[in-house]
PDB file of C-alpha atoms in Angstrom:
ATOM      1  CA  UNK A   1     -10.670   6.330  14.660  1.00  0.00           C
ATOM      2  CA  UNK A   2     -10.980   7.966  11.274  1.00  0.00           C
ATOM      3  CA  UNK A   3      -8.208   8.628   9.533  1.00  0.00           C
ATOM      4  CA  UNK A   4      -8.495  12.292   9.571  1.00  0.00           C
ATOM      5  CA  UNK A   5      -8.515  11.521  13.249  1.00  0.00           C
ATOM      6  CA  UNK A   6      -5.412   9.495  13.359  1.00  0.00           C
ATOM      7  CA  UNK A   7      -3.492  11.753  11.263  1.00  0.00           C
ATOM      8  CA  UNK A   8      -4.621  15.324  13.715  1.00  0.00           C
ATOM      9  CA  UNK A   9      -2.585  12.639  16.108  1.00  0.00           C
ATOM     10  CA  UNK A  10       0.698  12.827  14.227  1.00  0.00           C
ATOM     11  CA  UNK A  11       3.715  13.697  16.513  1.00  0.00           C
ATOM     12  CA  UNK A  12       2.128  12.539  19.953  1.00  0.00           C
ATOM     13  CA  UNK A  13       5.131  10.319  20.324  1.00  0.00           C
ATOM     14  CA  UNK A  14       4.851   7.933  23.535  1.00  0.00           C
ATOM     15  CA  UNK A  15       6.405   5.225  24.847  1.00  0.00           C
ATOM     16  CA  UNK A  16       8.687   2.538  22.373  1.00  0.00           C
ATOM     17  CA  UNK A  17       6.549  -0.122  21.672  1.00  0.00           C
ATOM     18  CA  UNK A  18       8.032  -3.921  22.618  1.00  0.00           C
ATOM     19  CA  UNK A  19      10.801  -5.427  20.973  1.00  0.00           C
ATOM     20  CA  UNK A  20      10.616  -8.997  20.547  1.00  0.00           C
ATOM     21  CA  UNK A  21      12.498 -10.090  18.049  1.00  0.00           C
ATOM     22  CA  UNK A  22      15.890  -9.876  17.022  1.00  0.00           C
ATOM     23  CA  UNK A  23      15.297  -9.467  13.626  1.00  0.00           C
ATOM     24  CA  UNK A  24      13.834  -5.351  14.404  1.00  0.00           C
ATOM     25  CA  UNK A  25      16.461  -3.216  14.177  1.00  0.00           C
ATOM     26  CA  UNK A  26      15.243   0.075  15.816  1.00  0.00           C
ATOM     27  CA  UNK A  27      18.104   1.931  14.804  1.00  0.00           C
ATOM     28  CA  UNK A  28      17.002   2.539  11.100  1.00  0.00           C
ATOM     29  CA  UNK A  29      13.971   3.820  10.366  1.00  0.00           C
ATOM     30  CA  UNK A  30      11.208   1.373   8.180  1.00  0.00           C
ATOM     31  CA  UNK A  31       8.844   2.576   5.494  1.00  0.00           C
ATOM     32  CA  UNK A  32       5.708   0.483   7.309  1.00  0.00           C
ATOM     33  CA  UNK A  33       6.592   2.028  10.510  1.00  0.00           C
ATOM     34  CA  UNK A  34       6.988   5.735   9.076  1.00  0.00           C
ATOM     35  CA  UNK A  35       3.805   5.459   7.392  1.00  0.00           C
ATOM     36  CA  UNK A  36       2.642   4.495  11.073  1.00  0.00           C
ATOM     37  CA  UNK A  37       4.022   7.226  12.665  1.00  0.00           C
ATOM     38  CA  UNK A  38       2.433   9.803  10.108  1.00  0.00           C
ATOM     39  CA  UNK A  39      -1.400   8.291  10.637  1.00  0.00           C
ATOM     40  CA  UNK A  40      -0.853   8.757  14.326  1.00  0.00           C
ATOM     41  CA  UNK A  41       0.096   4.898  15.400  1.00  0.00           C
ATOM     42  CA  UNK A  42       2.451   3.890  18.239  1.00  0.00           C
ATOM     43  CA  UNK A  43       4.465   1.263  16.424  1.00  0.00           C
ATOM     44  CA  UNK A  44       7.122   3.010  15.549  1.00  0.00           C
ATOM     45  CA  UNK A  45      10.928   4.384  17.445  1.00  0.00           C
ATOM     46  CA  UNK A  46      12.475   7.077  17.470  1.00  0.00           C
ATOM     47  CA  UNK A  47      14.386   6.599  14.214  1.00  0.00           C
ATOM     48  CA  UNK A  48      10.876   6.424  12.135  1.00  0.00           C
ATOM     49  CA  UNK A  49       9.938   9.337  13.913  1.00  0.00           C
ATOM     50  CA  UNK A  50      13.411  11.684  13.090  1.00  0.00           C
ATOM     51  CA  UNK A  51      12.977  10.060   9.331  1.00  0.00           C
ATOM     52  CA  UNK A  52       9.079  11.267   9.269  1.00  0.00           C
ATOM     53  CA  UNK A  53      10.017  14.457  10.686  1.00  0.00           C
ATOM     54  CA  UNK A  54      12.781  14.790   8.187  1.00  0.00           C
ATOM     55  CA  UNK A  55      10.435  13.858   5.091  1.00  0.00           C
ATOM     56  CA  UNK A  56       7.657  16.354   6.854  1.00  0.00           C
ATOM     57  CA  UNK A  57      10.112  19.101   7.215  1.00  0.00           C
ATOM     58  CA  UNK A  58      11.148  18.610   2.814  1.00  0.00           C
ATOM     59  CA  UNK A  59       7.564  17.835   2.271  1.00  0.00           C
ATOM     60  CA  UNK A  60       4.996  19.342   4.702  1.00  0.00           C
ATOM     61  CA  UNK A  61       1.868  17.590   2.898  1.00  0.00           C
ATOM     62  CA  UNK A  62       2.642  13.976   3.279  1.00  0.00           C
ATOM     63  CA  UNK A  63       0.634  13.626   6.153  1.00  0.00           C
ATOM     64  CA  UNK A  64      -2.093  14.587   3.535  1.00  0.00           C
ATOM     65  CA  UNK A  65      -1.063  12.188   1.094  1.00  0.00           C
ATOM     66  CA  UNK A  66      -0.513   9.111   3.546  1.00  0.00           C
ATOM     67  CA  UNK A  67      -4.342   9.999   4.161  1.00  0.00           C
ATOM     68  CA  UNK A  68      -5.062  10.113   0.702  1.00  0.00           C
ATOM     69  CA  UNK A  69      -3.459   7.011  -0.085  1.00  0.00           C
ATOM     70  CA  UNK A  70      -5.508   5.195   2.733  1.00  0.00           C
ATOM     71  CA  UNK A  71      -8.200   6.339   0.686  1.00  0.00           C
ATOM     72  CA  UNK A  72      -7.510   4.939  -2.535  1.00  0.00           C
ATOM     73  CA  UNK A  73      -7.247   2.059  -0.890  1.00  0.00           C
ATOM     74  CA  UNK A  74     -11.060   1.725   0.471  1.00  0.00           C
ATOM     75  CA  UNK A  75     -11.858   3.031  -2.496  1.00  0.00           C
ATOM     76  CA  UNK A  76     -10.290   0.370  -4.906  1.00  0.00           C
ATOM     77  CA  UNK A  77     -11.027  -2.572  -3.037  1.00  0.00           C
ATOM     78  CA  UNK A  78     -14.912  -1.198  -2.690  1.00  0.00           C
ATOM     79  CA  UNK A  79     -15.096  -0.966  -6.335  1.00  0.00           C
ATOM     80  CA  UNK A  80     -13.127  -4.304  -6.623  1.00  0.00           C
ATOM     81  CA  UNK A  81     -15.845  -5.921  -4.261  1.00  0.00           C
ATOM     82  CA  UNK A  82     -18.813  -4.407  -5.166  1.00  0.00           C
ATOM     83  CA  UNK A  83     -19.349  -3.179  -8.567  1.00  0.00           C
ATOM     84  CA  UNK A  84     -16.518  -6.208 -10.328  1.00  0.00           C
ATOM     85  CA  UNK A  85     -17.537  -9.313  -8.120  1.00  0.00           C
ATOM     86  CA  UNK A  86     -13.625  -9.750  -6.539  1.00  0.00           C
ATOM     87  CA  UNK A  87     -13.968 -12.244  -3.997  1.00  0.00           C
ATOM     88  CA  UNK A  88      -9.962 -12.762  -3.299  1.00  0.00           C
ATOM     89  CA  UNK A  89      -7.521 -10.253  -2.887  1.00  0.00           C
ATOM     90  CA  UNK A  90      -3.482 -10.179  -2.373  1.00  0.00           C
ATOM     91  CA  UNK A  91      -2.492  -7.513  -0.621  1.00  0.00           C
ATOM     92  CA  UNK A  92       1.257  -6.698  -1.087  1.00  0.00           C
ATOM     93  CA  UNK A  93       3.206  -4.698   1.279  1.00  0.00           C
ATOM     94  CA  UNK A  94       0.507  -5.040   3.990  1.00  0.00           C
ATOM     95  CA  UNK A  95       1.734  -2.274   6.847  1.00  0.00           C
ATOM     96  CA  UNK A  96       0.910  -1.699  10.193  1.00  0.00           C
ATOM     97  CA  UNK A  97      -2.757  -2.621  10.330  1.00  0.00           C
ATOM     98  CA  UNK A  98      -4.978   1.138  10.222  1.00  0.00           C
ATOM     99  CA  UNK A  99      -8.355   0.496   9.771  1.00  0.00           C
ATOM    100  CA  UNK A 100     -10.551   0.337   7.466  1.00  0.00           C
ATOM    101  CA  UNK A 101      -7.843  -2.271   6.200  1.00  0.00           C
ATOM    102  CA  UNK A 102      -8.362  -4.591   2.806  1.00  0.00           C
ATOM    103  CA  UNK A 103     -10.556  -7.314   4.401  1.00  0.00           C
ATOM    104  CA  UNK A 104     -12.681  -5.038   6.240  1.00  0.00           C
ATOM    105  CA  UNK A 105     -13.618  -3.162   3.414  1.00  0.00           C
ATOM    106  CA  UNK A 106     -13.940  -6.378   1.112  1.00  0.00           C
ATOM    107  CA  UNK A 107     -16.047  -8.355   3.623  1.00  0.00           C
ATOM    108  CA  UNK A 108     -18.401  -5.488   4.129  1.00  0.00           C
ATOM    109  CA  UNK A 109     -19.881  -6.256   0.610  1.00  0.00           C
ATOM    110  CA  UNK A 110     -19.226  -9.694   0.709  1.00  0.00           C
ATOM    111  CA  UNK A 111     -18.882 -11.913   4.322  1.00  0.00           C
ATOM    112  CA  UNK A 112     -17.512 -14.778   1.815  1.00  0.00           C
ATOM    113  CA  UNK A 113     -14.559 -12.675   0.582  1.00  0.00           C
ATOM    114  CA  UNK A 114     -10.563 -14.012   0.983  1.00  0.00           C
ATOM    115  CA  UNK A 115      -7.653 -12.301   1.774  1.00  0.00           C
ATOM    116  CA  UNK A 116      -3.871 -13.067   1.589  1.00  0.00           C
ATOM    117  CA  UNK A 117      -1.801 -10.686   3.197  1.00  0.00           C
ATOM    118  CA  UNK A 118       2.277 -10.312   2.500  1.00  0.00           C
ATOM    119  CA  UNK A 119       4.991  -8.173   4.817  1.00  0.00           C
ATOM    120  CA  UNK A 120       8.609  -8.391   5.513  1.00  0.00           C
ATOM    121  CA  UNK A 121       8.509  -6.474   8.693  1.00  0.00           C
ATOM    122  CA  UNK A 122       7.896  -8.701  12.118  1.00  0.00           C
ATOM    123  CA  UNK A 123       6.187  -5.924  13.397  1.00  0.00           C
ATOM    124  CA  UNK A 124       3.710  -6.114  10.946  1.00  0.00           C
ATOM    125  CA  UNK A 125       3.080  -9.434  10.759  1.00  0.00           C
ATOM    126  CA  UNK A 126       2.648  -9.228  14.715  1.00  0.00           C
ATOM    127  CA  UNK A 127       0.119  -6.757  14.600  1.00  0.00           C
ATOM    128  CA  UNK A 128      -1.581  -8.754  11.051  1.00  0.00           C
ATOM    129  CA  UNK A 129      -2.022 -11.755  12.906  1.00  0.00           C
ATOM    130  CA  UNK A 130      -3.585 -10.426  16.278  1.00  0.00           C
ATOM    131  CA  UNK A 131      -5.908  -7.752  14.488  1.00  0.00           C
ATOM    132  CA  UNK A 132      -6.364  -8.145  10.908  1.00  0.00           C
ATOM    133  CA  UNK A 133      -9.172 -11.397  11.732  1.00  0.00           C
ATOM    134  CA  UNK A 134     -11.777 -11.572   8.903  1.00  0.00           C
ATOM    135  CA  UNK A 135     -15.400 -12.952   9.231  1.00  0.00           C
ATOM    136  CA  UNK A 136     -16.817 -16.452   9.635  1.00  0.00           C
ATOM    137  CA  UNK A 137     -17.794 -16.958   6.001  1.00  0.00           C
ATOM    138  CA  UNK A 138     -14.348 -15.593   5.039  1.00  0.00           C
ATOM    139  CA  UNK A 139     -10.653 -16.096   5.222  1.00  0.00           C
ATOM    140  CA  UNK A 140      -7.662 -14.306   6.223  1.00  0.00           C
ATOM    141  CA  UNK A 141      -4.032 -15.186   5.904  1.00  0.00           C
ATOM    142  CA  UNK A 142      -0.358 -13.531   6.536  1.00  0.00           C
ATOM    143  CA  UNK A 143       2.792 -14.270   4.935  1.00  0.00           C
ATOM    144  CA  UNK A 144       6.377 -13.139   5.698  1.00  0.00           C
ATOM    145  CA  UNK A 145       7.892 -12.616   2.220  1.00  0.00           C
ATOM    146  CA  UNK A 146       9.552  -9.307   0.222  1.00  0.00           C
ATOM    147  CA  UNK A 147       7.574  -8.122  -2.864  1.00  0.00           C
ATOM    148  CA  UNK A 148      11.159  -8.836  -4.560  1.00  0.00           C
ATOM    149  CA  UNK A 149      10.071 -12.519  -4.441  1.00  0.00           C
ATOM    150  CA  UNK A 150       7.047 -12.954  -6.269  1.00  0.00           C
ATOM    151  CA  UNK A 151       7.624 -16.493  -6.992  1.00  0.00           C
ATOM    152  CA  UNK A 152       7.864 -16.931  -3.049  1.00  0.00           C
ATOM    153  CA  UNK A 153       4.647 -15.317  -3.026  1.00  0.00           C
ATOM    154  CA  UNK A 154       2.932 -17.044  -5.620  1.00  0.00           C
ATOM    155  CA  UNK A 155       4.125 -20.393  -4.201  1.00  0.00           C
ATOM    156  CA  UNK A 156       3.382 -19.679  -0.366  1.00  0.00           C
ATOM    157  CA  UNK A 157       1.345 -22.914   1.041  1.00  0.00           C
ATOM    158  CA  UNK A 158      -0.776 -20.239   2.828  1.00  0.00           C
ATOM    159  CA  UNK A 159      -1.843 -18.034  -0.359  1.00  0.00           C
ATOM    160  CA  UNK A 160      -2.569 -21.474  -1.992  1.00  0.00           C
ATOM    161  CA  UNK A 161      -4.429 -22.631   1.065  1.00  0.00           C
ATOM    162  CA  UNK A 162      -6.522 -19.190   0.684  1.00  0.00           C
ATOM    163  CA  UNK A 163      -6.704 -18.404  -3.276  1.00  0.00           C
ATOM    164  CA  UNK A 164      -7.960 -19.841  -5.880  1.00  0.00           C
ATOM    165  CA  UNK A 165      -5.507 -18.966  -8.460  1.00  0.00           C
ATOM    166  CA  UNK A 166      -8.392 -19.681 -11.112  1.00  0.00           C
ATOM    167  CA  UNK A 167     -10.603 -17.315  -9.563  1.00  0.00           C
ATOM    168  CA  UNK A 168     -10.098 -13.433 -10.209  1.00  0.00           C
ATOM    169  CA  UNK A 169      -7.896 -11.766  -7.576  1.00  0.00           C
ATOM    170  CA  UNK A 170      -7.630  -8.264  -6.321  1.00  0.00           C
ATOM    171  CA  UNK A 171      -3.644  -7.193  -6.154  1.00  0.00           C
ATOM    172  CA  UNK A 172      -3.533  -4.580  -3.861  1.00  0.00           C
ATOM    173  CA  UNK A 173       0.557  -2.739  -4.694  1.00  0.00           C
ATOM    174  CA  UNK A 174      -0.788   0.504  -2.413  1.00  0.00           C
ATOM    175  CA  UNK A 175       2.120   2.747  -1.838  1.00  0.00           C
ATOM    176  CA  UNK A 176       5.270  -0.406  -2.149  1.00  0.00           C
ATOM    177  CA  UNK A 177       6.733  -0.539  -5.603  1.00  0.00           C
ATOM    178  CA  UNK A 178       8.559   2.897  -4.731  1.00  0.00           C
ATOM    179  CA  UNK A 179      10.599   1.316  -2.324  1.00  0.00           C
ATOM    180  CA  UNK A 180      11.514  -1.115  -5.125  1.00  0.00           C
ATOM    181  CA  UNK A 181      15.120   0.186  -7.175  1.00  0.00           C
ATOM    182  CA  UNK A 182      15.078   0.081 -11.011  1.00  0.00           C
ATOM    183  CA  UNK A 183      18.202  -2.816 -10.291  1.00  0.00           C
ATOM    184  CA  UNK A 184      15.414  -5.122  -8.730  1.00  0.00           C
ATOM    185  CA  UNK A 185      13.253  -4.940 -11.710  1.00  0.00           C
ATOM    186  CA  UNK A 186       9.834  -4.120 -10.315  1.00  0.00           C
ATOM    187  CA  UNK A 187       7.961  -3.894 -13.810  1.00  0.00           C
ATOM    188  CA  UNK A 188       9.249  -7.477 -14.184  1.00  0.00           C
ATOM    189  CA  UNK A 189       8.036  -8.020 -10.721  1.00  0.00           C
ATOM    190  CA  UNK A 190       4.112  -7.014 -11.409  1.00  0.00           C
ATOM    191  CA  UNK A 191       4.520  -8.420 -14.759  1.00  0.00           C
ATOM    192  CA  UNK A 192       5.593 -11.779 -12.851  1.00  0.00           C
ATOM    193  CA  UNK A 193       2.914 -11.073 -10.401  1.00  0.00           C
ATOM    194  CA  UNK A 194       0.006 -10.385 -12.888  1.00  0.00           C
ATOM    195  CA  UNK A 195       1.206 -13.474 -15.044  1.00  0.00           C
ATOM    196  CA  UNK A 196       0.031 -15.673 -12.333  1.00  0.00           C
ATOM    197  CA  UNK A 197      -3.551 -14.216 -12.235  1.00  0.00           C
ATOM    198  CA  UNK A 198      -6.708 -15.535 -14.251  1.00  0.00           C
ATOM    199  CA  UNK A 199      -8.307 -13.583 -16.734  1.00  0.00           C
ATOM    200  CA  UNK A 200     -10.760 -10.750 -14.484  1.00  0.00           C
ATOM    201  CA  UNK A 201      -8.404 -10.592 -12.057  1.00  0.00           C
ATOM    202  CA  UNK A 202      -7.329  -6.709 -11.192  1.00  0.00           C
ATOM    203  CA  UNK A 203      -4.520  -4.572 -10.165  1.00  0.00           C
ATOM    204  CA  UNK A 204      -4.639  -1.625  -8.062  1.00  0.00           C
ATOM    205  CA  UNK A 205      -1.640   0.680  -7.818  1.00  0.00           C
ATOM    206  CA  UNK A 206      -0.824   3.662  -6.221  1.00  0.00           C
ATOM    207  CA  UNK A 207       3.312   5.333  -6.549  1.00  0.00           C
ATOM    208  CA  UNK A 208       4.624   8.204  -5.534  1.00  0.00           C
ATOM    209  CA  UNK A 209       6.266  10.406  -8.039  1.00  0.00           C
ATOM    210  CA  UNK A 210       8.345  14.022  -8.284  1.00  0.00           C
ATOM    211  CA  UNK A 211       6.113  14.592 -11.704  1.00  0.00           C
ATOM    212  CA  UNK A 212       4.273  17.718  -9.383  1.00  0.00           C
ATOM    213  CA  UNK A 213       8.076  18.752  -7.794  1.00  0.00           C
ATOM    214  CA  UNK A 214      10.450  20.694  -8.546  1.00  0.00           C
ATOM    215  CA  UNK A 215      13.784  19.006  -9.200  1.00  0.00           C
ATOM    216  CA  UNK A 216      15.126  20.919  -5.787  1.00  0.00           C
ATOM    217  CA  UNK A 217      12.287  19.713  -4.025  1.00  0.00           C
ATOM    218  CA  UNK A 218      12.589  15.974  -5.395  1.00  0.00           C
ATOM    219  CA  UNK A 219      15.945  15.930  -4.475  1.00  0.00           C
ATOM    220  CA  UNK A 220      15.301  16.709  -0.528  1.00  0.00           C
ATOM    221  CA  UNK A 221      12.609  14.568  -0.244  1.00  0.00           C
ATOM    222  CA  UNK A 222      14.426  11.639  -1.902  1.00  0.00           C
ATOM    223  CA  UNK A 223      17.554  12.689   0.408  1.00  0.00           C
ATOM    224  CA  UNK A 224      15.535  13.049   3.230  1.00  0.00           C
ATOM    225  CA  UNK A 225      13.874  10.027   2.949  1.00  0.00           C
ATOM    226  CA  UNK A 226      16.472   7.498   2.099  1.00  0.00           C
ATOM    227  CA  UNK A 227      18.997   8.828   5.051  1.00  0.00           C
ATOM    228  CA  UNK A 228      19.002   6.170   7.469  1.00  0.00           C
ATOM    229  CA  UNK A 229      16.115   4.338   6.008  1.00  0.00           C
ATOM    230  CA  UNK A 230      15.952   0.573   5.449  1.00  0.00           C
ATOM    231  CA  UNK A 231      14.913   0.849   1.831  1.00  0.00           C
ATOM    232  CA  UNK A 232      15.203   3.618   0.050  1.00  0.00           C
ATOM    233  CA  UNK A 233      12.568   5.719  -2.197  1.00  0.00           C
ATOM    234  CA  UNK A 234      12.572   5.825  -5.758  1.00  0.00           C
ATOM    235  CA  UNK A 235      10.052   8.814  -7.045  1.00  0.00           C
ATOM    236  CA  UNK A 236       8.704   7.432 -10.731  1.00  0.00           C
ATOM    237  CA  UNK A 237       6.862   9.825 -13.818  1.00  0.00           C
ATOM    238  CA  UNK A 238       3.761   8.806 -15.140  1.00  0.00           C
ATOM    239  CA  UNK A 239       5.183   7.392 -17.867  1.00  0.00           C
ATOM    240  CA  UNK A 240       7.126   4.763 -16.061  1.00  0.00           C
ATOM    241  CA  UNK A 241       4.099   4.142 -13.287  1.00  0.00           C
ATOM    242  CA  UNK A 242       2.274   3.335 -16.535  1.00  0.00           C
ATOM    243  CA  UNK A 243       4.680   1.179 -17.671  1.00  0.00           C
ATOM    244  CA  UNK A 244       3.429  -1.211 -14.446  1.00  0.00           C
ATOM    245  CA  UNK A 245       0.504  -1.455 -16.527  1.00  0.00           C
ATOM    246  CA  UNK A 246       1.664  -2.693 -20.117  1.00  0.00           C
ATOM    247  CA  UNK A 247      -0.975  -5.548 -21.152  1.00  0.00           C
ATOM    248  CA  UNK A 248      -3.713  -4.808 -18.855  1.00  0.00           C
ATOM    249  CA  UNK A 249      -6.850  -3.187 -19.710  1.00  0.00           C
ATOM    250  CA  UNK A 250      -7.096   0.299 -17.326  1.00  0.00           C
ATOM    251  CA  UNK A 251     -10.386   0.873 -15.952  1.00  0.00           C
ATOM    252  CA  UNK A 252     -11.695   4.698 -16.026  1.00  0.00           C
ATOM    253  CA  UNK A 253     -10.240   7.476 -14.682  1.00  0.00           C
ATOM    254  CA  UNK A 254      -7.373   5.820 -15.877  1.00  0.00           C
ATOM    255  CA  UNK A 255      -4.005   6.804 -14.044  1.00  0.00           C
ATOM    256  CA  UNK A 256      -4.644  10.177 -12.467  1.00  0.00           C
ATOM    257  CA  UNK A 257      -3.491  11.881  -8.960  1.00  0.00           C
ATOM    258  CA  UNK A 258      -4.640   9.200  -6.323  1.00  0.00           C
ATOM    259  CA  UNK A 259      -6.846  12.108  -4.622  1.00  0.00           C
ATOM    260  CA  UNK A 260      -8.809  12.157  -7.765  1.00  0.00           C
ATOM    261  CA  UNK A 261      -9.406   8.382  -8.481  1.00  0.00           C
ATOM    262  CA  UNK A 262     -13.454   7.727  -8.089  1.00  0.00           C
ATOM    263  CA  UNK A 263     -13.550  10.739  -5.695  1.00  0.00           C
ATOM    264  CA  UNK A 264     -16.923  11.752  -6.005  1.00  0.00           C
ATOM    265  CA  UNK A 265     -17.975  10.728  -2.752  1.00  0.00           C
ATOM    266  CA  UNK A 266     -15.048  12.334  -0.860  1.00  0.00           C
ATOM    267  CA  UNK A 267     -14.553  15.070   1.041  1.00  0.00           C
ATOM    268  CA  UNK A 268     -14.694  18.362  -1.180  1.00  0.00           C
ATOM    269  CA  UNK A 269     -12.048  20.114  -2.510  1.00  0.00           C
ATOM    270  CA  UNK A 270      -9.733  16.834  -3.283  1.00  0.00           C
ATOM    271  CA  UNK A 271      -6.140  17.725  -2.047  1.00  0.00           C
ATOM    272  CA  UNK A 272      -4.173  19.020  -4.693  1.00  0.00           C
ATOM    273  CA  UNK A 273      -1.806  16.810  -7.182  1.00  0.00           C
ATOM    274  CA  UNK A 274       0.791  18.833  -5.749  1.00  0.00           C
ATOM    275  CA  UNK A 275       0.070  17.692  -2.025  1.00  0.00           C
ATOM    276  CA  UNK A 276      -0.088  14.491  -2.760  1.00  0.00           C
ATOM    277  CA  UNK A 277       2.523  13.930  -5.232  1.00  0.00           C
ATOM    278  CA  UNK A 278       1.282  10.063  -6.103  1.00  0.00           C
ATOM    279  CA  UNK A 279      -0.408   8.422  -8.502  1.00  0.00           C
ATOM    280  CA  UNK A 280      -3.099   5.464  -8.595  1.00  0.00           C
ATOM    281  CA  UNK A 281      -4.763   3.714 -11.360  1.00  0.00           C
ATOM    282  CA  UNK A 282      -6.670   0.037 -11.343  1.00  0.00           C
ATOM    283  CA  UNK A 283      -6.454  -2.120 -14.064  1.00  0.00           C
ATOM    284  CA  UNK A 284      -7.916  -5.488 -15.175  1.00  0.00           C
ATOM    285  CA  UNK A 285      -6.033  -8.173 -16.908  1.00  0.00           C
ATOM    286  CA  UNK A 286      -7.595  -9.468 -19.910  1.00  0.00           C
TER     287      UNK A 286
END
């Protein structure tokens, strides 16, 4: 299913998916299973679906921008692969598997290519270990962490048993550090992140941000989608997304509405700035 497809399938509904774990709590929506829920999956309850409703209703385009940010994502990761020679990619803040997804794209252009991929929802990791399977030649692996552990990351067992830490690595922080609060520090979280990455390694980042809002609309959208949300969402100006980027070397466009990043093959018009309200930018560390 394209992704145009999936997202034409937004507000189906259908029946609750299976519960087997305690640690789901269905009663508050999650940010992986929202963003499920707006591309037209069935992995999410009925409390994603009132919180993507109520985030719809304050911003009608975000079904666009979910899209768009899928997007960015092939995008990145085909550049990463095939015009920089990435072989390994860590790919933070995973979500319910919707094709194409990181290692499908990446193994495309090369069979031998390695993926690590990192969640803190058991739903997600469910779904990553029964679909997200990589080719013969490569690798794919799954951890159960929070992005506000990077040394947990970093010193997983299975990212070590997958990356080369000496090789150059793709970090893939699509659409998660705005569910990370100024009190966590997440610049000192990418900066902790990047530190442990070799020279040609690469960081791809996509944010959203209230830069194209006004402040009434910023307001409902950030009201609407913290209410009875597991993490909240913390809208960011260009400025401070490219503060995420102090000390690397940004690769052209440079940070720009995520529609508009190495577009040219895409569908014509791109979405507005305004619809999509993010932005995205790739960067390599020197």
């Amino acid at each position: 299913m394209s992704e145009g497809e999936a997202a034409s399938r937004v507000g189906s509904g259908g029946a609750e998916p299976r519960v087997d774990t305690p640690r789901i709590d269905i009663s508050v929506a999650h940010p992986a299973r929202r963003y499920d829920y707006w591309l037209g999956g069935k992995d999410n309850f009925a409390a994603d679906r009132e919180s993507g409703d109520a985030v719809a209703a304050a911003f009608p385009t975000i079904r666009t921008a979910i899209v768009e940010n899928r997007r960015f994502l092939r995008r990145a990761v085909t550049h990463l692969a095939r015009d920089f020679g990435v072989r390994q990619f860590l790919d933070i803040g995973t979500g319910i598997p919707t094709s194409p997804n990181t290692h499908q794209v990446a193994q495309s252009f090369a069979p031998d290519a390695r993926i690590v991929y990192v969640d803190n929802d058991p739903i997600v990791l469910a779904h990553a270990r029964a679909l997200l399977t990589g080719t013969q030649e490569g690798a794919t692996a799954y951890i159960d962490a929070d992005l506000r552990d990077p040394d947990g990351i970093i010193a997983h067992p299975e990212l070590r048993r997958t990356i080369d830490l000496s090789r150059p690595v793709g970090l893939m922080l699509v659409a998660i550090l705005h569910f990370i609060a100024d009190s966590d520090d997440p610049r000192g979280i990418v900066a902790h992140l990047v530190g442990a990455l070799p020279s040609g390694s690469y960081v791809a980042l996509t944010h959203g941000t209230a830069d194209h809002m006004s402040a009434e609309e910023s307001g409902v959208v950030t009201n609407a989608s913290n209410g009875n949300v597991a993490v909240d969402l913390h809208l960011r100006t260009r400025r401070q997304f490219t503060d995420f980027l102090t000390g690397l070397d940004i690769v052209e466009p440079g940070v720009v509405p995520l529609a508009e990043w190495r577009a040219d093959g895409e569908e014509q018009p791109r979405p507005s700035k305004e619809d999509v309200s993010m932005w995205g930018a790739v960067a390599r560390v020197p």
